GROMACS .gro file of C-alpha atoms in nm:
model
  160
    1PRO     CA    1  -1.738   0.178   1.074
    2ALA     CA    2  -1.722   0.549   1.143
    3GLN     CA    3  -1.407   0.598   0.932
    4VAL     CA    4  -1.591   0.475   0.622
    5LEU     CA    5  -1.876   0.719   0.684
    6VAL     CA    6  -1.633   1.007   0.741
    7GLY     CA    7  -1.441   0.913   0.427
    8ARG     CA    8  -1.752   0.897   0.210
    9LEU     CA    9  -1.882   1.229   0.345
   10SER     CA   10  -1.539   1.388   0.296
   11LEU     CA   11  -1.531   1.277  -0.067
   12GLN     CA   12  -1.879   1.417  -0.127
   13ALA     CA   13  -1.815   1.748   0.052
   14SER     CA   14  -1.461   1.805  -0.067
   15SER     CA   15  -1.382   2.094  -0.295
   16TRP     CA   16  -1.112   1.863  -0.431
   17PHE     CA   17  -1.353   1.591  -0.532
   18SER     CA   18  -1.609   1.820  -0.692
   19GLY     CA   19  -1.353   2.052  -0.849
   20TRP     CA   20  -1.081   1.806  -0.940
   21ALA     CA   21  -1.270   1.482  -1.000
   22HIS     CA   22  -1.248   1.545  -1.374
   23LEU     CA   23  -0.870   1.490  -1.348
   24MET     CA   24  -0.929   1.134  -1.228
   25ASP     CA   25  -1.078   0.882  -1.466
   26GLU     CA   26  -1.404   0.712  -1.369
   27ARG     CA   27  -1.226   0.387  -1.279
   28SER     CA   28  -0.986   0.564  -1.040
   29GLY     CA   29  -1.274   0.748  -0.870
   30ALA     CA   30  -1.460   0.422  -0.820
   31ARG     CA   31  -1.139   0.260  -0.697
   32LEU     CA   32  -1.087   0.535  -0.437
   33ARG     CA   33  -1.444   0.500  -0.310
   34ARG     CA   34  -1.399   0.120  -0.289
   35GLU     CA   35  -1.068   0.165  -0.103
   36VAL     CA   36  -1.242   0.383   0.157
   37ILE     CA   37  -1.541   0.147   0.191
   38ASP     CA   38  -1.308  -0.154   0.228
   39GLY     CA   39  -1.115   0.018   0.508
   40LYS     CA   40  -0.787   0.033   0.313
   41SER     CA   41  -0.760   0.412   0.343
   42ILE     CA   42  -0.917   0.706   0.517
   43VAL     CA   43  -1.020   1.027   0.344
   44ALA     CA   44  -1.077   1.336   0.557
   45LEU     CA   45  -1.108   1.708   0.496
   46ASN     CA   46  -0.816   1.933   0.589
   47LYS     CA   47  -0.852   2.288   0.723
   48ASP     CA   48  -0.891   2.421   0.366
   49GLY     CA   49  -1.178   2.185   0.288
   50ASP     CA   50  -0.969   1.966   0.058
   51ALA     CA   51  -0.971   1.587   0.081
   52GLU     CA   52  -0.659   1.417   0.210
   53ARG     CA   53  -0.606   1.044   0.191
   54ILE     CA   54  -0.436   0.850   0.470
   55VAL     CA   55  -0.297   0.504   0.399
   56SER     CA   56  -0.126   0.266   0.640
   57VAL     CA   57   0.116   0.032   0.463
   58VAL     CA   58   0.301  -0.268   0.607
   59VAL     CA   59   0.637  -0.314   0.433
   60LEU     CA   60   0.880  -0.607   0.430
   61ASP     CA   61   1.250  -0.510   0.437
   62LEU     CA   62   1.405  -0.852   0.374
   63THR     CA   63   1.782  -0.892   0.355
   64ARG     CA   64   2.014  -1.188   0.309
   65GLU     CA   65   2.332  -1.254   0.506
   66ASP     CA   66   2.529  -1.084   0.225
   67ASP     CA   67   2.321  -0.765   0.284
   68ARG     CA   68   2.132  -0.791  -0.047
   69THR     CA   69   1.773  -0.668  -0.023
   70PHE     CA   70   1.466  -0.834  -0.173
   71VAL     CA   71   1.265  -0.586  -0.384
   72GLN     CA   72   0.958  -0.585  -0.602
   73LEU     CA   73   1.046  -0.485  -0.957
   74GLY     CA   74   0.701  -0.442  -1.105
   75VAL     CA   75   0.326  -0.493  -1.082
   76TRP     CA   76   0.111  -0.717  -1.303
   77ASN     CA   77  -0.237  -0.571  -1.359
   78GLY     CA   78  -0.374  -0.874  -1.543
   79ALA     CA   79  -0.276  -0.748  -1.886
   80GLU     CA   80   0.070  -0.595  -1.858
   81VAL     CA   81   0.360  -0.530  -1.623
   82PHE     CA   82   0.431  -0.183  -1.486
   83VAL     CA   83   0.774  -0.097  -1.346
   84ASP     CA   84   0.738  -0.035  -0.972
   85CYS     CA   85   1.066  -0.091  -0.787
   86GLN     CA   86   1.001  -0.089  -0.413
   87LEU     CA   87   1.002  -0.308  -0.105
   88PRO     CA   88   0.709  -0.555  -0.100
   89ALA     CA   89   0.409  -0.411   0.087
   90VAL     CA   90   0.036  -0.434   0.152
   91LYS     CA   91  -0.215  -0.176   0.265
   92GLN     CA   92  -0.311  -0.236   0.626
   93HIS     CA   93  -0.687  -0.282   0.659
   94TYR     CA   94  -0.901  -0.114   0.923
   95ASN     CA   95  -0.864  -0.298   1.259
   96GLU     CA   96  -0.589  -0.521   1.118
   97THR     CA   97  -0.270  -0.569   1.322
   98ILE     CA   98   0.076  -0.540   1.165
   99LYS     CA   99   0.118  -0.915   1.214
  100GLU     CA  100  -0.209  -0.987   1.031
  101SER     CA  101  -0.105  -0.760   0.742
  102MET     CA  102   0.237  -0.926   0.722
  103ASN     CA  103   0.075  -1.272   0.725
  104ARG     CA  104  -0.148  -1.160   0.437
  105LEU     CA  105   0.156  -1.035   0.241
  106LEU     CA  106   0.351  -1.355   0.303
  107GLY     CA  107   0.051  -1.581   0.252
  108HIS     CA  108  -0.047  -1.437  -0.085
  109LYS     CA  109   0.218  -1.237  -0.267
  110LEU     CA  110   0.525  -1.401  -0.112
  111ALA     CA  111   0.408  -1.752  -0.024
  112PRO     CA  112   0.739  -1.921  -0.125
  113LEU     CA  113   0.920  -1.717   0.143
  114VAL     CA  114   0.683  -1.776   0.436
  115ASN     CA  115   0.899  -2.037   0.615
  116SER     CA  116   1.233  -1.893   0.508
  117LEU     CA  117   1.256  -1.568   0.697
  118GLU     CA  118   1.290  -1.438   1.048
  119LEU     CA  119   1.118  -1.112   1.145
  120HIS     CA  120   1.313  -0.878   1.374
  121HIS     CA  121   1.157  -0.539   1.446
  122THR     CA  122   0.923  -0.278   1.304
  123GLU     CA  123   0.983   0.093   1.251
  124GLU     CA  124   0.719   0.348   1.159
  125HIS     CA  125   0.782   0.625   0.905
  126SER     CA  126   0.537   0.867   0.747
  127GLU     CA  127   0.548   1.096   0.447
  128LYS     CA  128   0.305   1.314   0.257
  129LYS     CA  129   0.298   1.324  -0.120
  130GLU     CA  130   0.052   1.332  -0.404
  131SER     CA  131  -0.086   0.992  -0.503
  132ARG     CA  132   0.006   0.901  -0.861
  133ILE     CA  133  -0.326   0.727  -0.918
  134TYR     CA  134  -0.566   0.968  -0.746
  135ARG     CA  135  -0.375   1.297  -0.773
  136LEU     CA  136  -0.470   1.350  -0.412
  137GLN     CA  137  -0.249   1.461  -0.122
  138THR     CA  138  -0.179   1.139   0.067
  139LYS     CA  139  -0.014   1.064   0.399
  140TYR     CA  140   0.156   0.726   0.386
  141ILE     CA  141   0.218   0.567   0.725
  142ARG     CA  142   0.476   0.297   0.654
  143LYS     CA  143   0.534   0.023   0.910
  144VAL     CA  144   0.862  -0.131   0.794
  145CYS     CA  145   0.920  -0.485   0.923
  146SER     CA  146   1.287  -0.583   0.909
  147ALA     CA  147   1.358  -0.949   0.838
  148THR     CA  148   1.642  -1.181   0.743
  149LEU     CA  149   1.632  -1.467   0.497
  150ILE     CA  150   1.729  -1.776   0.701
  151ALA     CA  151   1.694  -2.053   0.442
  152GLN     CA  152   1.775  -2.108   0.076
  153VAL     CA  153   1.471  -2.036  -0.142
  154THR     CA  154   1.413  -2.174  -0.490
  155LEU     CA  155   1.165  -1.967  -0.686
  156PRO     CA  156   0.992  -2.059  -1.011
  157VAL     CA  157   1.127  -1.894  -1.325
  158ALA     CA  158   0.895  -1.770  -1.599
  159ASN     CA  159   0.973  -1.886  -1.951
  160PRO     CA  160   0.958  -1.620  -2.224
   0.00000   0.00000   0.00000
């Protein structure tokens, strides 16, 4: 799609990418290019000629009847766990609806909860900040889906 072409050209033409690419390790640079090609983010040039990343994220704000909120405490990268306390979320792919993104989140990361919650409404929030991974100004468009846990859920427990 056109957004992939624009993103790739922006990365190539950007004063950020040519001047700051040394700050990003080779794996992160390849990961950013793959993210753009896969339609998980957009990279465009701002008025100063610097690359800016735009990411749409679908977030689950799940609460119980006692007002406790379900959160993600960390991320497993295949070798170790990194602390990352936040609401569960997925990047919204190009041409993917909020419902499709939420189904992907529930179908993969949160499969035990899929039949135990009721979705209510969605609110959109956006913020700009530097990406920790890419050290690149990023606009995060967060589509927060509020939900309530409607059934008791028994989750597996890891043994040490």
